[in-house]
């Protein structure tokens, strides 16, 4: 997803470089970064907390993709499907970790 976000934001207008482009890129990098940081924590409870933060990043990306779509910068259908898939996988992983406590 990160690669897709970087690819589509290259076509955004230059005036969005410090706005929507920057926001989308940072949020997309935040998702896997929070998963990695949580995995390095010492407890499952902390890991789950970081996974929830990662899910929050997906919601940010979803909102920003919707805005970019409405502004005519991209067709967000494929990215929105990818985000929904990642959200389901992450929430299922959280459910799995909670069941192992």
Phi, psi and omega in degrees: 000321181302314181298320179297316180297315179298320181295310183291328182285346175295337182267356180293155177301149181302327181293347177268000184307318182260004179250252186298321179301309181297315180300313181297316181295316180295318179294322181292325177286330180296325182301299180292332180295319179292325176295315180296317180296319178296322180296334181274354180285165187272350181226156177295323179302314178294319179301313179300319178301316179291328176294322176295323176297320177298320177297322176298321177298322177298322178294321175300312181299317180302314179297316182291324176295318178299317178297313180299322178296314180294330177279354178083016181279338182195168169257110190274004186305309183295317180295320179296323176295318178298318179297316179297320178296315179296321179298313180299315180298317182293316179294323175294324177294320176300313179301317178298313180298321178295326180288340182271354182293000000 
